[in-house]
Short mmCIF file of C-alpha atoms in Angstrom, two decimals:
data_model
loop_
_atom_site.label_atom_id
_atom_site.label_comp_id
_atom_site.label_asym_id
_atom_site.label_seq_id
_atom_site.Cartn_x
_atom_site.Cartn_y
_atom_site.Cartn_z
CA MET A 79 34.36 -57.83 0.72
CA THR A 80 30.94 -58.09 -0.86
CA ARG A 81 28.39 -55.35 -0.37
CA GLY A 82 26.22 -57.59 1.84
CA VAL A 83 29.04 -58.35 4.29
CA LEU A 84 30.27 -54.76 4.19
CA THR A 85 26.75 -53.46 4.83
CA THR A 86 26.20 -55.78 7.79
CA MET A 87 29.45 -54.69 9.44
CA ALA A 88 28.91 -51.01 8.70
CA ARG A 89 25.36 -51.06 10.06
CA ALA A 90 26.62 -52.56 13.28
CA TRP A 91 29.20 -49.79 13.66
CA ALA A 92 26.68 -47.08 12.79
CA ALA A 93 24.06 -48.49 15.15
CA THR A 94 26.59 -48.49 17.98
CA ILE A 95 27.43 -44.82 17.59
CA LEU A 96 25.78 -42.61 15.00
CA LEU A 97 27.73 -39.47 15.75
CA ALA A 98 31.45 -40.02 16.14
CA THR A 99 34.34 -37.69 16.53
CA GLY A 100 36.92 -37.52 13.81
CA GLN A 101 36.51 -37.90 10.05
CA ALA A 102 38.31 -38.71 6.86
CA PRO A 103 40.07 -35.92 4.99
CA SER A 104 37.46 -33.41 3.90
CA VAL A 105 36.31 -33.32 0.29
CA SER A 106 34.69 -30.17 -1.01
CA ALA A 107 31.33 -30.12 -2.81
CA SER A 108 31.47 -31.14 -6.48
CA ALA A 109 34.86 -32.74 -5.93
CA THR A 110 36.00 -35.81 -7.83
CA VAL A 111 38.25 -38.41 -6.22
CA ARG A 112 40.10 -41.15 -8.11
CA ALA A 113 41.71 -44.14 -6.47
CA ARG A 114 45.36 -44.62 -7.44
CA PRO A 115 47.04 -47.99 -8.15
CA VAL A 116 50.34 -48.49 -6.38
CA SER A 117 53.00 -51.04 -7.23
CA THR A 118 54.39 -52.89 -4.23
CA ALA A 119 57.86 -54.34 -4.03
CA ALA A 120 60.24 -55.41 -1.30
CA PRO A 121 61.30 -52.40 0.77
CA ALA A 122 64.78 -50.99 0.51
CA GLY A 123 67.20 -52.85 2.70
CA ALA A 124 65.20 -56.07 2.72
CA GLY A 125 68.15 -57.92 1.25
CA THR A 126 69.97 -57.74 4.57
CA ALA A 127 67.53 -60.31 5.92
CA ALA A 128 68.87 -62.89 3.45
CA ARG A 129 71.72 -63.66 5.83
CA ALA A 130 69.38 -65.38 8.29
CA PRO A 131 70.57 -69.01 8.42
CA SER A 132 67.19 -70.78 8.49
CA ALA A 133 65.14 -68.69 6.08
CA ARG A 134 65.72 -66.97 2.78
CA VAL A 135 64.26 -63.74 1.43
CA LEU A 136 62.97 -63.76 -2.11
CA SER A 137 63.53 -60.37 -3.70
CA THR A 138 60.38 -58.73 -5.15
CA PRO A 139 61.38 -56.41 -8.03
CA ALA A 140 58.70 -53.96 -9.09
CA LEU A 141 56.66 -55.05 -12.08
CA SER A 142 55.88 -52.67 -14.91
CA GLY A 143 52.68 -50.99 -13.79
CA GLY A 144 52.60 -53.29 -10.78
CA VAL A 145 51.15 -56.23 -12.76
CA THR A 146 52.15 -59.15 -14.96
CA PRO A 147 51.65 -58.81 -18.72
CA ARG A 148 48.59 -61.12 -18.61
CA THR A 149 46.14 -58.40 -17.56
CA ALA A 150 46.11 -54.62 -17.36
CA ALA A 151 46.16 -52.85 -14.00
CA PRO A 152 42.68 -52.26 -12.54
CA GLN A 153 41.36 -48.74 -13.00
CA PRO A 154 38.60 -48.21 -10.40
CA GLY A 155 36.02 -45.59 -11.29
CA LEU A 156 35.50 -42.05 -10.11
CA LEU A 157 33.71 -40.78 -7.04
CA GLN A 158 32.12 -37.33 -7.11
CA TYR A 159 30.51 -35.33 -4.32
CA ASN A 160 27.80 -32.83 -5.20
CA GLY A 161 26.17 -31.02 -2.30
CA ASP A 162 24.43 -33.69 -0.22
CA TRP A 163 24.89 -36.56 -2.68
CA ALA A 164 27.76 -38.88 -3.58
CA VAL A 165 27.93 -40.57 -6.96
CA GLY A 166 30.28 -42.99 -8.67
CA CYS A 167 30.53 -45.64 -11.38
CA ASP A 168 32.47 -48.87 -11.67
CA ASN A 169 34.34 -50.32 -14.64
CA LEU A 170 31.14 -51.99 -15.89
CA LEU A 171 29.39 -48.59 -15.97
CA GLN A 172 27.11 -49.45 -13.07
CA CYS A 173 26.54 -46.09 -11.39
CA GLU A 174 25.20 -45.29 -7.94
CA ALA A 175 24.06 -42.11 -6.23
CA ILE A 176 23.74 -42.09 -2.42
CA ALA A 177 22.17 -39.41 -0.23
CA LEU A 178 24.49 -37.98 2.43
CA GLN A 179 23.47 -36.61 5.78
CA PRO A 180 23.62 -32.80 5.92
CA ASP A 181 27.03 -31.41 6.80
CA VAL A 182 26.15 -29.23 9.78
CA GLY A 183 28.69 -26.47 10.37
CA GLY A 184 31.24 -28.24 8.18
CA SER A 185 31.72 -30.91 10.84
CA GLY A 186 31.15 -33.81 8.50
CA GLY A 187 28.67 -35.32 10.95
CA ALA A 188 24.98 -36.13 10.70
CA GLY A 189 22.58 -33.23 10.71
CA GLY A 190 18.85 -32.57 10.66
CA ASP A 191 16.21 -33.58 13.17
CA ASP A 192 15.51 -37.12 11.94
CA SER A 193 16.16 -39.66 14.70
CA GLU A 194 16.30 -42.78 12.51
CA PRO A 195 19.27 -43.19 10.14
CA ILE A 196 17.88 -43.87 6.67
CA LEU A 197 19.80 -44.18 3.43
CA VAL A 198 18.42 -43.51 -0.06
CA ARG A 199 20.25 -45.09 -3.02
CA ILE A 200 19.81 -44.89 -6.78
CA VAL A 201 21.58 -47.56 -8.84
CA ARG A 202 21.60 -47.94 -12.62
CA ALA A 203 23.27 -50.62 -14.72
CA GLY A 204 25.27 -49.65 -17.78
CA GLY A 205 24.36 -50.34 -21.39
CA PRO A 206 21.09 -50.06 -23.34
CA GLY A 207 18.11 -50.91 -21.16
CA GLY A 208 20.22 -50.64 -18.00
CA ASP A 209 18.00 -51.48 -15.02
CA VAL A 210 17.20 -48.72 -12.49
CA MET A 211 16.89 -49.45 -8.76
CA LEU A 212 15.62 -46.97 -6.16
CA GLY A 213 16.09 -48.14 -2.60
CA VAL A 214 15.55 -47.04 1.00
CA THR A 215 17.60 -48.74 3.73
CA ALA A 216 17.46 -48.28 7.51
CA LEU A 217 19.43 -49.51 10.50
CA SER A 218 16.24 -50.97 11.98
CA THR A 219 12.90 -52.26 10.69
CA LEU A 220 11.07 -50.02 8.22
CA PRO A 221 7.27 -49.65 8.00
CA PRO A 222 5.69 -52.17 5.57
CA GLU A 223 5.15 -49.45 2.96
CA ILE A 224 7.31 -46.43 2.16
CA ALA A 225 6.33 -43.38 0.10
CA LEU A 226 8.86 -41.14 -1.67
CA VAL A 227 7.48 -37.62 -1.93
CA ALA A 228 8.82 -34.91 -4.29
CA ASP A 229 7.49 -31.34 -3.90
CA GLY A 230 4.58 -32.69 -1.87
CA GLN A 231 3.58 -35.33 -4.44
CA GLU A 232 4.09 -39.07 -4.01
CA VAL A 233 6.32 -40.32 -6.82
CA ALA A 234 6.93 -43.90 -5.66
CA ARG A 235 5.48 -46.47 -3.27
CA LEU A 236 7.88 -49.13 -1.98
CA SER A 237 7.14 -52.32 -0.06
CA SER A 238 9.72 -53.07 2.60
CA ARG A 239 11.26 -56.28 3.81
CA SER A 240 12.63 -55.68 7.28
CA ASP A 241 15.20 -52.90 6.87
CA GLU A 242 15.10 -52.40 3.08
CA ALA A 243 12.53 -51.25 0.52
CA LEU A 244 13.13 -50.90 -3.21
CA ILE A 245 11.56 -50.63 -6.65
CA ARG A 246 13.05 -51.35 -10.07
CA GLY A 247 12.46 -50.75 -13.74
CA ASP A 248 10.25 -48.06 -15.29
CA ALA A 249 8.60 -47.15 -11.98
CA ALA A 250 12.00 -46.45 -10.45
CA LEU A 251 13.11 -44.45 -13.51
CA ARG A 252 10.01 -42.21 -13.43
CA ALA A 253 10.42 -41.64 -9.69
CA VAL A 254 14.09 -40.67 -10.04
CA GLN A 255 13.32 -38.30 -12.92
CA ALA A 256 10.69 -36.58 -10.74
CA MET A 257 13.08 -36.40 -7.78
CA ALA A 258 15.77 -34.80 -9.94
CA ALA A 259 13.44 -31.88 -10.78
CA ALA A 260 12.10 -31.36 -7.23
CA ALA A 261 13.09 -28.79 -4.63
CA THR A 262 11.93 -30.82 -1.62
CA LEU A 263 12.16 -34.56 -1.02
CA GLU A 264 10.80 -36.71 1.80
CA VAL A 265 10.58 -40.34 2.82
CA ARG A 266 7.28 -41.13 4.54
CA ALA A 267 5.58 -44.13 6.09
CA ALA A 268 2.56 -45.17 4.03
CA GLY A 269 -0.25 -47.72 4.06
CA ARG A 270 -3.38 -48.18 6.14
CA ARG A 271 -1.53 -48.10 9.43
CA ASN A 272 0.10 -44.80 8.53
CA ARG A 273 -2.72 -42.77 7.01
CA GLY A 274 -1.12 -39.55 8.17
CA GLN A 275 2.08 -40.60 6.39
CA PRO A 276 4.49 -39.66 9.21
CA ARG A 277 7.76 -38.34 7.86
CA LEU A 278 10.74 -40.62 8.26
CA LEU A 279 13.32 -38.45 6.54
CA SER A 280 13.65 -34.99 5.00
CA LEU A 281 15.92 -35.69 2.06
CA SER A 282 18.15 -32.95 0.66
CA SER A 283 17.85 -32.35 -3.08
CA ALA A 284 21.09 -30.33 -3.16
CA GLY A 285 23.39 -31.95 -5.69
CA LEU A 286 20.98 -34.70 -6.81
CA ALA A 287 20.46 -33.32 -10.32
CA ASP A 288 24.21 -32.85 -10.80
CA SER A 289 24.86 -36.39 -9.58
CA LEU A 290 22.28 -37.87 -11.97
CA ARG A 291 23.70 -35.80 -14.82
CA PHE A 292 27.08 -37.38 -14.00
CA VAL A 293 25.45 -40.81 -14.41
CA ASP A 294 23.86 -39.83 -17.74
CA THR A 295 27.21 -38.62 -19.03
CA ARG A 296 29.24 -41.57 -17.76
CA GLN A 297 26.82 -44.13 -19.21
CA GLY A 298 26.42 -42.28 -22.52
CA ARG A 299 22.69 -41.61 -22.00
CA THR A 300 22.81 -37.85 -22.49
CA GLY A 301 20.25 -36.87 -25.11
CA THR A 302 18.23 -40.10 -24.88
CA ALA A 303 14.63 -40.38 -23.76
CA MET A 304 15.62 -42.71 -20.87
CA ALA A 305 18.20 -40.38 -19.31
CA PHE A 306 17.72 -39.23 -15.73
CA VAL A 307 18.24 -35.51 -16.36
CA ALA A 308 19.79 -34.78 -19.76
CA ARG A 309 16.84 -36.18 -21.75
CA GLY A 310 16.43 -35.89 -25.51
CA VAL A 311 14.94 -37.77 -28.43
CA ALA A 312 17.74 -40.23 -29.18
CA PRO A 313 16.71 -43.90 -28.82
CA GLU A 314 17.98 -46.08 -25.99
CA THR A 315 19.83 -48.14 -28.60
CA ALA A 316 22.23 -45.19 -28.95
CA VAL A 317 23.59 -45.93 -25.47
CA PRO A 318 27.04 -47.62 -25.57
CA ALA A 319 27.18 -51.29 -24.60
CA ARG A 320 28.27 -52.24 -21.13
CA PRO A 321 32.00 -53.09 -20.98
CA ALA A 322 32.95 -56.74 -20.66
CA MET A 323 33.60 -58.12 -17.18
CA PRO A 324 37.36 -58.49 -16.55
CA VAL A 325 38.40 -62.04 -15.74
CA VAL A 326 41.34 -62.77 -13.44
CA GLN A 327 42.99 -66.10 -12.78
CA GLN A 328 42.56 -67.55 -9.31
CA VAL A 329 44.56 -70.41 -7.86
CA PRO A 330 42.23 -72.26 -5.46
CA SER A 331 43.54 -72.49 -1.93
CA PRO A 332 44.05 -75.86 -0.20
CA ASP A 333 41.36 -77.15 2.12
CA ALA A 334 43.14 -76.08 5.28
CA ASP A 335 42.45 -73.41 7.91
CA ALA A 336 46.06 -72.61 8.72
CA ALA A 337 49.63 -73.31 7.64
CA PRO A 338 52.43 -74.46 9.99
CA GLY A 339 53.71 -71.63 12.16
CA LEU A 340 56.99 -69.77 11.76
CA ASN A 341 60.13 -70.72 13.62
CA ALA A 342 62.22 -68.03 15.32
CA MET A 343 64.46 -67.39 12.33
CA GLU A 344 61.56 -67.14 9.89
CA LEU A 345 59.78 -64.74 12.22
CA ALA A 346 62.89 -62.57 12.48
CA VAL A 347 63.08 -62.34 8.69
CA ALA A 348 59.37 -61.51 8.49
CA ARG A 349 59.79 -58.66 10.95
CA ARG A 350 62.68 -57.22 8.96
CA LEU A 351 60.61 -57.29 5.79
CA ALA A 352 57.59 -55.70 7.46
CA VAL A 353 59.39 -52.45 8.43
CA CYS A 354 56.81 -51.43 11.03
CA ASP A 355 56.16 -50.97 14.76
CA ALA A 356 58.38 -53.42 16.65
CA SER A 357 56.24 -53.49 19.82
CA LEU A 358 53.06 -54.31 17.91
CA MET A 359 54.83 -57.01 15.90
CA ALA A 360 56.06 -58.53 19.14
CA ASP A 361 52.65 -58.50 20.84
CA GLY A 362 50.32 -59.16 17.89
CA ALA A 363 49.39 -62.62 16.68
CA VAL A 364 50.93 -63.64 13.36
CA GLU A 365 48.45 -65.35 11.03
CA LEU A 366 49.51 -67.84 8.35
CA PHE A 367 47.12 -69.25 5.72
CA PRO A 368 47.88 -71.68 2.85
CA LEU A 369 47.42 -70.10 -0.59
CA ASP A 370 48.41 -73.02 -2.83
CA ALA A 371 50.52 -76.17 -2.67
CA ASP A 372 53.70 -74.16 -2.04
CA ALA A 373 52.79 -70.66 -0.87
CA ALA A 374 51.20 -69.29 2.29
CA LEU A 375 49.90 -65.84 3.21
CA LEU A 376 51.51 -64.36 6.31
CA LEU A 377 49.75 -61.41 7.99
CA LEU A 378 52.09 -59.60 10.39
CA PRO A 379 50.46 -56.96 12.67
CA CYS A 380 52.00 -53.57 11.94
CA GLU A 381 49.76 -50.66 13.01
CA ALA A 382 46.77 -50.32 15.32
CA GLY A 383 44.29 -47.53 15.97
CA ALA A 384 40.89 -47.13 17.57
CA TYR A 385 39.06 -48.97 14.78
CA ASN A 386 41.71 -50.06 12.26
CA VAL A 387 44.33 -52.79 12.66
CA SER A 388 46.80 -53.00 9.78
CA ALA A 389 48.94 -55.96 8.81
CA VAL A 390 51.81 -56.33 6.36
CA PRO A 391 51.07 -59.22 3.96
CA LEU A 392 54.02 -61.49 3.22
CA ILE A 393 54.31 -64.63 1.10
CA ALA A 394 56.03 -67.69 2.57
CA ARG A 395 57.15 -70.39 0.12
CA GLY A 396 58.64 -73.79 0.74
CA ALA A 397 58.80 -76.21 3.64
CA ALA A 398 58.21 -75.07 7.21
CA GLY A 399 61.48 -74.18 8.93
CA GLY A 400 63.21 -73.06 5.73
CA ARG A 401 60.69 -70.89 3.98
CA THR A 402 61.50 -68.19 1.43
CA LEU A 403 59.79 -64.93 2.47
CA SER A 404 58.79 -61.99 0.32
CA VAL A 405 56.48 -58.99 0.45
CA ALA A 406 53.12 -59.77 -1.13
CA ARG A 407 52.35 -57.98 -4.37
CA PHE A 408 49.03 -56.54 -5.55
CA ASP A 409 47.85 -55.34 -8.94
CA PHE A 410 46.11 -52.51 -7.04
CA ALA A 411 47.28 -51.55 -3.56
CA PRO A 412 44.84 -51.81 -0.63
CA GLY A 413 43.33 -48.54 0.56
CA PHE A 414 45.23 -46.63 3.24
CA THR A 415 48.52 -48.28 2.21
CA GLY A 416 51.37 -46.37 3.83
CA GLU A 417 54.39 -44.47 2.61
CA PRO A 418 56.00 -45.12 -0.80
CA GLY A 419 58.79 -47.67 -0.59
CA LYS A 420 57.22 -49.48 2.35
CA PRO A 421 55.23 -52.72 2.17
CA PRO A 422 51.46 -52.56 1.56
CA LEU A 423 49.06 -52.65 4.49
CA VAL A 424 45.92 -54.77 4.62
CA VAL A 425 43.49 -53.15 7.06
CA ASN A 426 41.20 -55.24 9.27
CA ALA A 427 42.30 -58.17 7.11
CA LEU A 428 40.00 -61.13 6.55
CA TRP A 429 41.00 -64.31 4.70
CA ASP A 430 38.09 -66.40 3.41
CA ALA A 431 39.66 -69.81 2.85
CA ARG A 432 36.54 -71.32 1.28
CA ARG A 433 36.31 -68.69 -1.46
CA GLY A 434 40.01 -67.82 -1.51
CA ILE A 435 39.39 -64.10 -0.99
CA LEU A 436 41.56 -61.64 0.93
CA SER A 437 39.62 -58.59 2.14
CA SER A 438 40.85 -55.21 3.34
CA LEU A 439 38.41 -52.87 5.09
CA ALA A 440 39.83 -49.47 6.07
CA LYS A 441 37.40 -47.28 8.00
CA GLY A 442 37.66 -43.50 7.99
CA ARG A 443 36.02 -43.36 11.41
CA GLY A 444 34.43 -45.71 13.90
CA VAL A 445 30.83 -45.62 12.66
CA GLY A 446 31.94 -47.09 9.34
CA ASP A 447 30.31 -44.43 7.15
CA CYS A 448 33.50 -43.74 5.16
CA GLY A 449 36.61 -45.57 4.05
CA ALA A 450 37.73 -48.03 1.40
CA SER A 451 37.43 -51.78 0.93
CA GLU A 452 39.04 -54.23 -1.49
CA ASN A 453 38.68 -57.94 -2.27
CA TYR A 454 41.51 -59.93 -3.86
CA VAL A 455 42.20 -63.42 -5.17
CA TRP A 456 45.59 -65.15 -5.46
CA ASP A 457 46.79 -66.00 -8.98
CA GLY A 458 49.92 -67.86 -7.88
CA THR A 459 52.13 -64.77 -8.16
CA LEU A 460 50.24 -61.81 -6.75
CA PHE A 461 46.85 -60.72 -5.41
CA ARG A 462 44.41 -59.46 -8.04
CA LEU A 463 41.59 -57.03 -7.34
CA ILE A 464 38.06 -58.37 -7.87
CA GLU A 465 36.09 -55.66 -6.04
CA SER A 466 36.70 -52.13 -4.79
CA ARG A 467 34.29 -49.90 -2.84
CA ALA A 468 34.83 -46.47 -1.30
CA MET A 469 33.24 -43.49 0.39
CA HIS A 470 35.64 -40.62 1.07
CA VAL A 471 33.37 -38.33 3.10
CA CYS A 472 32.05 -39.24 6.54
CA ARG A 473 28.38 -38.27 6.29
CA GLY A 474 26.24 -41.22 7.27
CA ALA A 475 26.55 -43.44 4.17
CA TRP A 476 27.16 -46.91 5.55
CA GLU A 477 26.74 -48.31 2.02
CA TRP A 478 29.89 -47.61 -0.04
CA ILE A 479 29.89 -47.20 -3.81
CA ARG A 480 31.37 -49.97 -5.94
CA LEU A 481 34.18 -48.74 -8.21
CA TRP A 482 35.60 -51.99 -9.61
CA GLU A 483 34.44 -55.54 -10.27
CA ALA A 484 36.17 -58.52 -11.86
CA GLU A 485 35.29 -62.20 -12.11
CA PRO A 486 37.73 -64.73 -10.63
CA GLN A 487 38.32 -67.81 -12.77
CA ARG A 488 39.62 -70.75 -10.82
CA ALA A 489 42.51 -72.73 -12.25
CA PRO A 490 43.05 -76.39 -11.29
CA LEU A 491 45.19 -76.90 -8.20
CA VAL A 492 48.44 -78.54 -9.35
CA PRO A 493 50.73 -80.09 -6.68
CA VAL A 494 54.24 -78.71 -6.57
CA ALA A 495 56.86 -81.41 -7.08
CA ALA A 496 59.66 -79.69 -5.21
CA VAL A 497 59.92 -77.07 -2.49
CA VAL A 498 62.66 -74.64 -1.56
CA ALA A 499 65.01 -76.29 0.91
CA PRO A 500 66.70 -74.41 3.75
CA ARG A 501 70.29 -73.32 3.30
#
């Protein structure tokens, strides 16, 4: 889902409980994590369901690389963790560094004596003249003015709007360059009402310079005057151009909230294909949404935990009562997808019928400060990734770093002349 929706949900979780037990698998300092595409096909043994008299199973052979020849498989960017900072870049070379809360005693939880959760983010666009953004975000209202202080000297003054304050351009670049060279960093309230500049956050500088050097390297700015850390004399025109935005075909969904429900035989076939917890499948509500004139998305509850509910996505084609069922395919598997050979899992699934977007949001723990999220559109054959975000360490970052972006291009909705009839 988009960063705005993701942020709103994550803030709500973090505001409910800032310190939670449990965490995602630990990642050591200066570690790099790469997301891995997974092809999804019908599970072994699915063909046995084809004997059901009122529904047929459409086999789903694995595609080469998990995709059709029209487009290459998405390759989301890298995430790296340096000390108390996380950094990553997407396929368009937009890079982001986010401050993490101190890891006290290796617990992965929030540390320090600051009572108000505050997040500091540095974002830079790829290509020559790539814009720089320096932002401060809170879970509640910020003071009207915010000062960023490096080694006791104010390096930036930000005006806030409710819970966010930011600056862009040259002022942001100069502030980030000063922060990269500092030993101590603070976020303070500023302005006439805060003449004493009360401290809002003691910000760790551990790993910031390494994270910004990662950005310089990834964007090809090393040795240029506009680099964050690795500055030189080369002109900004030496920076490589930003890659082109990938475009994926999207079949617009019909103007309908739901598709006709499954009959008993269709449901039995769906449960065989899902290969998951029988009791949850029996108790959970099955959701069915129209994708195009012939196909519908079926979400079958499969696994449930304290803060994640996973569903197996199936595709139902044809007329109600005699549908052909198959496991949904993705050009990049949703995060937290289960064992190889089993169907993919969409976590905390959300189908936006108006925009035709399927979202998966897998949380690493209840506060929502770690996990993975993906947005997909339907191209008539499989779901194609248009956005991927992740944060693999659970240390207070309710904003997750974007690792992939693509632009959906809507094709005209063409009625299907014939549907698959029941046997």
